[in-house]
Amino acid sequence: MRYYARRILGFIVTIFLVSVFTFAIFQILPGDPATVILGVDADPAQLEALRASMGMDKPMVERYLDWVAGLFQGDMGTSYKYQQPVAQLIQESFKVTASLAFVSIILTVLIGLPVGIWLAKNSRKPVATPVSMLSQISLSIPAFCMSIFLIYIFCVKLQILPSFGYTPLNKGVGKWLKNLILPSMAIALGSSAALIRYIYTSINAQMKEDYIKTAKSKGVSMTNILNKHVLRNSLIPVITILGMLVSDILGGSIIIENVFSFPGIGKLLSVSISSRDFPLIQGLVVYMAGIVVLCNFLVDMLYSVIDPRIRLK
Amino acid sequence: MKENWKKLFKTPNFVVGFVMVFIIVFLMMVGFFYLPYDVNAMDVVNKLAKPDNVHLLGTDHLGRDILSRIMQGARISILIGILVVIFGLITGTLVGSVAGYFGGKADEIISKLIDTQMAFPGVLLALMMIAVFGNNLGNIILALGIMSIPRFARITRSGFMKYRDAEFVRASRVRGAGDFYIMFFHILPNIVPDLIVTCSLGFASAVMSEAGLSYLGLGIQPPTPSFGKMLSEAQNYILQAPWYVMIPAIAITFLVMGFNMMGDGISKVMQH
Amino acid sequence: MIQAEKKKRVIDIKNLDMKLKIENDFYNVINEVSLYVEEGEMVALVGESGCGKSMTAKAAIGLQPENSVLTGRIETDNENLLEYSEKEWEKRRGKETAMIFQEPMTALNPLIHIGKQIAENARTHGADKNEAKQRALEMMKMVGLPDVERLYRNFPCQLSGGMRQRAMIAMALINNPELLIADEPTTALDVTIQAQIMELLKEMNEKTGTAVLLISHDLGVVRNMCSRLYVMYAGHIVESGSIDEVFENPMHPYTRGLILSVPDVTKREQELVSIPGTVPSLAERKQEGCPFYDRCERRLEVCQKKACEMQDVNGHMIACHLYTGTQKEV
């Protein structure tokens, strides 16, 4: 029980710190936001009115509390550029990013899990060397360079996949997937390599545990030791990697969405920064950080449910 | 020491990484004394020229010599990499050593702050800071430097936790050595190898983030050439001139992968 | 006295040598070790830690480290186990020869139900699911675990150290093996629990007839348990014989030292003696002379040059020049 209490408390504290930080950094913004919106030669009375409507005349703590209260009600302010509620803009583009993240995670697991296990089982065979080298290479190539290489192979040379654009899911799964496959691949190749490395080390660490000796002393064959004893022990810590994966994929999507012209959160973010659309930037930052913290928290909870050593304490 | 260098150059990861980094650094060094062309000299008649004897790596969409731009563009990547690593190394080591050595409240607070920072995925934190403070060189270095703190702080923290109750530390404490002395003269030398690896990986990550920022148009502003900007400009011409987009992509990959592999190699040698 | 029938040896180790290969150098871990266990008996193998006891035990069940080279013979049923393939070993392990370990805390898989891990041993050797479960439950009762139906579905983290070691014993004995190798089974446990587990081992030995090779560094523990004793030092067997004889008349200076270092509750104000020095590490071991030479209080000139062969002196076997007659002490 103490485990849960600690995790929940930690989650709340982190969320709090993230919100304070995000709020605070936009307070030290050089210049006056009202002037930014209306321009340098705006009417002073208009400026004053806008400041009041933005709550700029209130003390900082009060403004923070207003902002947080707004967040809880789904009110993140209004975008300067689009003149639309920030929450609505985020909601629309999130569908795109969620699709990208979903396919990327699926691909990561589909590639990383079997290859990682295979590599750990066959690490002494000569065939393992090229596989582990390949995964090392894809781990170190930046995702946006990987995108370029993939575009070159699949769009320029083979001409079988589109190099940019996004089709919503309701236009058909095939079309949706066709646009998603390259950007997801670009992300998944790197993150599955990370997963492979993690699984490999995890399995090797488990093989040194005492309970392996016990299983051997019962005459359990190596294959059964791996399948029945080692795998579940080494895959539990891999759950934590899933949390990091969400963070990696969200972070990666900022640039990848720009490479593939995806109208997702990452694209929205870079547009909002170029146009100095501060409410939108602030909303996007707090939204993305919130997702990362929430995912890490959920992973912790999942972990505790699966591992009896934590669950039964 | 000499022994270790020998071992390093027998480690495949390190050698491959070293060669990749060396190629880029060598090009940059030559660029300080000699550039084939002025990096901003346009030659519209010759735009998107294929690599040949005149332009070894071809020309870009404005007819500028790509090799020259790569030679000069490397400066920004390497400069930012070095400064970010220095910043992260100093701050991260300081923060991590306090957390690891003193533990308790200090550790809790610092760990929480690091957790908070880790909540901002990828270059998000840097983007936010650049949005607020503007994208000049100093701000970019500061933003990427802050992003690199957790990496250094974590490794230092765990190192200090491991050694703070070690026999030699206790002995030194009994002799009346102060905390500061123990931290920096007794414990720190023990984690230098870990820090070297972290510097190498941190360098890779800084170069990658910088390239990402300038790809988004939020890094160092033109006309100063940078790999990321070259990549984003070239992407429009991927059909007509694939080599144009490949060259900066490969340059970034060489630096990032090179430093990653060197880091891996060093840590492999250290484990034995 | 004439024995009516010669008892079967469930394991008969003859002149076993083990070398470990570490970075292109070979180190002797076990030298010319010979020992046997007859069916149904309890035999102790004692010595300080680092003497090669555990390595001998591991070799006896085919779990020696991968970087080791074994020579000599390990016999049972007229077969040399050193010639076994991994497949043959898998058939033997857990069935004819079983083993329990020092650390009951880590020796069980933390993510699998206790009962299932016990039943696994029966499953591996041919029992079907239900039969394995039934036998596991029976064994759990037999080793004194309470509320076995519920315990069957518990995870190791829910059991105390003593209970886990009971579970380990149940697991090891489920196929009614000829030989159980117990590698310091109580070292990691509380003192009160230690006695209970030893009691249980003795009881199981009597009930099931499984022979036990008990490995221990604690002479006090083995005295009441075993019928015979082997004393091991730095990879060599230095003395062996029946428990009573060795305890009443220890001959090798190492055995004497070991016995003197056991506190005797019947003597008040007894001075506790310890053997000076420590067991030499693998790299420090000399190739010639008596392995105990450096720490021996009664060493002879000859001991430095030549190790003594095992010989029969007054009914038990001993490897020491002191008892060969004509030598002078240094």
Coordinates of N, CA and C in Angstrom, one line a residue, chain C residues 66-158:
Chain C
E66 N 31.2 -23.1 -16.6 CA 31.5 -23.4 -18.0 C 33.0 -23.4 -18.4
N67 N 33.7 -22.6 -17.6 CA 35.1 -22.5 -17.9 C 36.0 -23.5 -17.1
S68 N 35.3 -24.6 -16.7 CA 36.1 -25.6 -15.9 C 36.4 -26.8 -16.8
V69 N 37.5 -27.5 -16.4 CA 37.9 -28.7 -17.0 C 38.0 -29.8 -15.9
L70 N 37.2 -30.9 -16.1 CA 37.2 -32.0 -15.1 C 37.9 -33.2 -15.6
T71 N 38.7 -33.8 -14.7 CA 39.3 -35.1 -15.1 C 39.1 -36.0 -13.9
G72 N 39.2 -37.3 -14.1 CA 38.9 -38.3 -13.0 C 37.6 -39.0 -13.3
R73 N 36.9 -39.5 -12.3 CA 35.6 -40.2 -12.6 C 34.6 -39.8 -11.5
I74 N 33.4 -39.7 -11.9 CA 32.3 -39.7 -11.0 C 31.4 -40.8 -11.3
E75 N 31.3 -41.9 -10.5 CA 30.6 -43.1 -10.9 C 29.3 -43.2 -10.1
T76 N 28.3 -43.7 -10.8 CA 27.1 -44.3 -10.2 C 26.6 -45.3 -11.2
D77 N 25.9 -46.3 -10.7 CA 25.3 -47.3 -11.6 C 26.3 -47.8 -12.7
N78 N 27.6 -47.9 -12.4 CA 28.6 -48.3 -13.3 C 28.7 -47.4 -14.5
E79 N 28.3 -46.1 -14.3 CA 28.5 -45.2 -15.4 C 29.4 -44.1 -14.9
N80 N 30.2 -43.5 -15.9 CA 31.0 -42.3 -15.5 C 30.3 -41.1 -15.9
L81 N 29.8 -40.4 -14.9 CA 29.0 -39.2 -15.1 C 29.7 -38.1 -15.9
L82 N 31.0 -38.1 -15.8 CA 31.8 -37.1 -16.5 C 31.6 -37.2 -18.0
E83 N 31.2 -38.4 -18.5 CA 31.0 -38.6 -19.9 C 29.5 -38.3 -20.3
Y84 N 28.7 -37.9 -19.4 CA 27.3 -37.6 -19.7 C 27.2 -36.4 -20.6
S85 N 26.2 -36.5 -21.5 CA 25.9 -35.3 -22.3 C 24.9 -34.5 -21.5
E86 N 24.7 -33.3 -22.0 CA 23.7 -32.4 -21.3 C 22.3 -33.0 -21.2
K87 N 21.9 -33.7 -22.2 CA 20.6 -34.4 -22.2 C 20.5 -35.4 -21.1
E88 N 21.6 -36.2 -21.0 CA 21.6 -37.3 -20.0 C 21.6 -36.7 -18.6
W89 N 22.4 -35.6 -18.5 CA 22.3 -34.9 -17.2 C 20.9 -34.4 -16.8
E90 N 20.2 -33.8 -17.8 CA 18.9 -33.3 -17.6 C 18.0 -34.4 -17.0
K91 N 18.2 -35.6 -17.6 CA 17.4 -36.8 -17.1 C 17.7 -37.1 -15.7
R92 N 19.0 -37.0 -15.3 CA 19.4 -37.4 -14.0 C 19.1 -36.4 -12.9
R93 N 19.3 -35.1 -13.3 CA 19.2 -34.1 -12.3 C 17.7 -34.0 -11.8
G94 N 17.5 -33.9 -10.5 CA 16.2 -33.7 -10.0 C 15.5 -35.1 -9.9
K95 N 16.0 -36.1 -10.6 CA 15.4 -37.4 -10.4 C 16.3 -38.3 -9.5
E96 N 17.5 -38.7 -10.0 CA 18.3 -39.5 -9.1 C 19.2 -38.7 -8.2
T97 N 19.6 -37.5 -8.7 CA 20.4 -36.6 -7.9 C 19.7 -35.3 -7.8
A98 N 19.5 -34.8 -6.6 CA 18.9 -33.5 -6.4 C 19.8 -32.6 -5.6
M99 N 19.5 -31.3 -5.6 CA 20.4 -30.4 -4.9 C 19.6 -29.3 -4.2
I100 N 20.0 -28.9 -3.0 CA 19.4 -27.6 -2.5 C 20.6 -26.7 -2.2
F101 N 20.2 -25.4 -2.1 CA 21.3 -24.4 -2.1 C 21.2 -23.5 -0.8
Q102 N 22.3 -22.7 -0.8 CA 22.5 -21.9 0.4 C 21.4 -20.8 0.6
E103 N 21.0 -20.2 -0.5 CA 20.2 -19.0 -0.3 C 18.7 -19.3 -0.7
P104 N 17.9 -19.7 0.2 CA 16.5 -20.0 -0.2 C 15.8 -18.7 -0.6
M105 N 16.3 -17.5 -0.3 CA 15.7 -16.3 -0.7 C 15.7 -16.1 -2.2
T106 N 16.9 -16.5 -2.8 CA 17.0 -16.2 -4.2 C 16.9 -17.5 -5.1
A107 N 16.9 -18.6 -4.4 CA 16.9 -19.9 -5.2 C 15.6 -20.2 -5.8
L108 N 14.5 -19.5 -5.4 CA 13.2 -19.7 -6.0 C 12.9 -18.6 -7.0
N109 N 12.2 -19.0 -8.1 CA 11.8 -18.0 -9.0 C 10.8 -17.1 -8.4
P110 N 11.0 -15.8 -8.3 CA 10.1 -14.9 -7.6 C 8.7 -14.7 -8.3
L111 N 8.6 -15.1 -9.5 CA 7.3 -14.9 -10.2 C 6.5 -16.1 -10.5
I112 N 6.9 -17.3 -9.9 CA 6.1 -18.5 -10.1 C 5.7 -19.0 -8.8
H113 N 4.4 -19.5 -8.7 CA 3.9 -20.0 -7.4 C 4.8 -21.1 -6.9
I114 N 4.9 -21.1 -5.6 CA 5.7 -22.1 -4.9 C 5.4 -23.5 -5.3
G115 N 4.1 -23.8 -5.3 CA 3.7 -25.1 -5.5 C 4.0 -25.6 -7.0
K116 N 3.9 -24.6 -7.9 CA 4.2 -24.9 -9.3 C 5.7 -25.2 -9.5
Q117 N 6.5 -24.5 -8.7 CA 7.9 -24.7 -8.8 C 8.3 -26.1 -8.3
I118 N 7.6 -26.5 -7.2 CA 7.8 -27.9 -6.7 C 7.4 -28.9 -7.6
A119 N 6.1 -28.7 -8.1 CA 5.6 -29.7 -9.1 C 6.4 -29.8 -10.4
E120 N 7.0 -28.7 -10.7 CA 7.8 -28.7 -12.0 C 8.8 -29.8 -12.0
N121 N 9.4 -30.1 -10.9 CA 10.4 -31.2 -10.8 C 9.8 -32.5 -11.2
A122 N 8.5 -32.7 -10.7 CA 7.9 -34.0 -11.1 C 7.5 -33.9 -12.6
R123 N 7.0 -32.8 -13.0 CA 6.6 -32.6 -14.4 C 7.7 -32.9 -15.4
T124 N 8.9 -32.3 -15.0 CA 10.0 -32.5 -15.9 C 10.4 -33.9 -16.1
H125 N 10.1 -34.7 -15.0 CA 10.5 -36.1 -15.1 C 9.3 -37.0 -15.3
G126 N 8.3 -36.5 -16.1 CA 7.3 -37.4 -16.6 C 5.9 -37.4 -16.0
A127 N 5.7 -36.8 -14.8 CA 4.4 -36.9 -14.2 C 3.5 -35.9 -15.0
D128 N 2.2 -36.3 -15.0 CA 1.3 -35.3 -15.7 C 0.8 -34.3 -14.7
K129 N 0.1 -33.3 -15.1 CA -0.2 -32.1 -14.4 C -0.8 -32.4 -13.0
N130 N -1.9 -33.2 -13.0 CA -2.6 -33.5 -11.8 C -1.7 -34.3 -10.8
E131 N -1.1 -35.3 -11.3 CA -0.2 -36.1 -10.5 C 0.9 -35.3 -9.8
A132 N 1.5 -34.4 -10.7 CA 2.6 -33.6 -10.2 C 2.0 -32.7 -9.0
K133 N 0.9 -32.2 -9.2 CA 0.3 -31.3 -8.2 C 0.0 -32.1 -6.9
Q134 N -0.6 -33.3 -7.1 CA -0.8 -34.1 -5.9 C 0.4 -34.4 -5.1
R135 N 1.5 -34.8 -5.9 CA 2.7 -35.2 -5.2 C 3.4 -34.0 -4.6
A136 N 3.2 -32.8 -5.2 CA 3.8 -31.6 -4.6 C 3.1 -31.3 -3.3
L137 N 1.8 -31.4 -3.3 CA 1.0 -31.1 -2.1 C 1.5 -32.1 -1.0
E138 N 1.6 -33.4 -1.3 CA 2.0 -34.4 -0.3 C 3.4 -34.0 0.2
M139 N 4.3 -33.7 -0.7 CA 5.7 -33.4 -0.3 C 5.7 -32.1 0.6
M140 N 4.8 -31.2 0.3 CA 4.8 -29.9 1.1 C 4.3 -30.3 2.5
K141 N 3.3 -31.2 2.6 CA 2.9 -31.6 3.9 C 4.0 -32.3 4.7
M142 N 4.7 -33.2 3.9 CA 5.7 -34.0 4.5 C 6.9 -33.2 5.1
V143 N 7.2 -32.1 4.4 CA 8.3 -31.2 5.0 C 7.8 -30.2 6.0
G144 N 6.5 -30.4 6.4 CA 6.1 -29.6 7.5 C 5.6 -28.2 7.1
L145 N 5.2 -28.0 5.9 CA 4.6 -26.7 5.5 C 3.2 -26.7 5.9
P146 N 2.7 -25.6 6.5 CA 1.3 -25.5 6.9 C 0.4 -25.2 5.7
D147 N -0.9 -25.5 5.8 CA -2.0 -25.0 4.9 C -1.5 -25.1 3.5
V148 N -1.2 -26.3 3.0 CA -0.5 -26.5 1.8 C -1.3 -26.0 0.6
E149 N -2.6 -26.2 0.6 CA -3.5 -25.8 -0.5 C -3.3 -24.4 -0.8
R150 N -3.3 -23.6 0.3 CA -3.2 -22.1 0.1 C -1.7 -21.8 -0.3
L151 N -0.8 -22.4 0.4 CA 0.6 -22.1 0.1 C 1.0 -22.4 -1.3
Y152 N 0.4 -23.4 -1.9 CA 0.7 -23.8 -3.2 C 0.6 -22.7 -4.2
R153 N -0.4 -21.8 -3.9 CA -0.6 -20.6 -4.8 C 0.1 -19.4 -4.3
N154 N 1.0 -19.5 -3.3 CA 1.8 -18.3 -2.9 C 3.0 -18.1 -3.7
F155 N 3.5 -16.8 -3.7 CA 4.7 -16.5 -4.3 C 5.9 -16.6 -3.3
P156 N 7.1 -16.9 -3.7 CA 8.2 -17.0 -2.7 C 8.3 -15.8 -1.8
C157 N 8.0 -14.6 -2.3 CA 8.1 -13.4 -1.4 C 7.2 -13.5 -0.2
Q158 N 6.2 -14.3 -0.3 CA 5.2 -14.4 0.9 C 5.7 -15.4 1.9

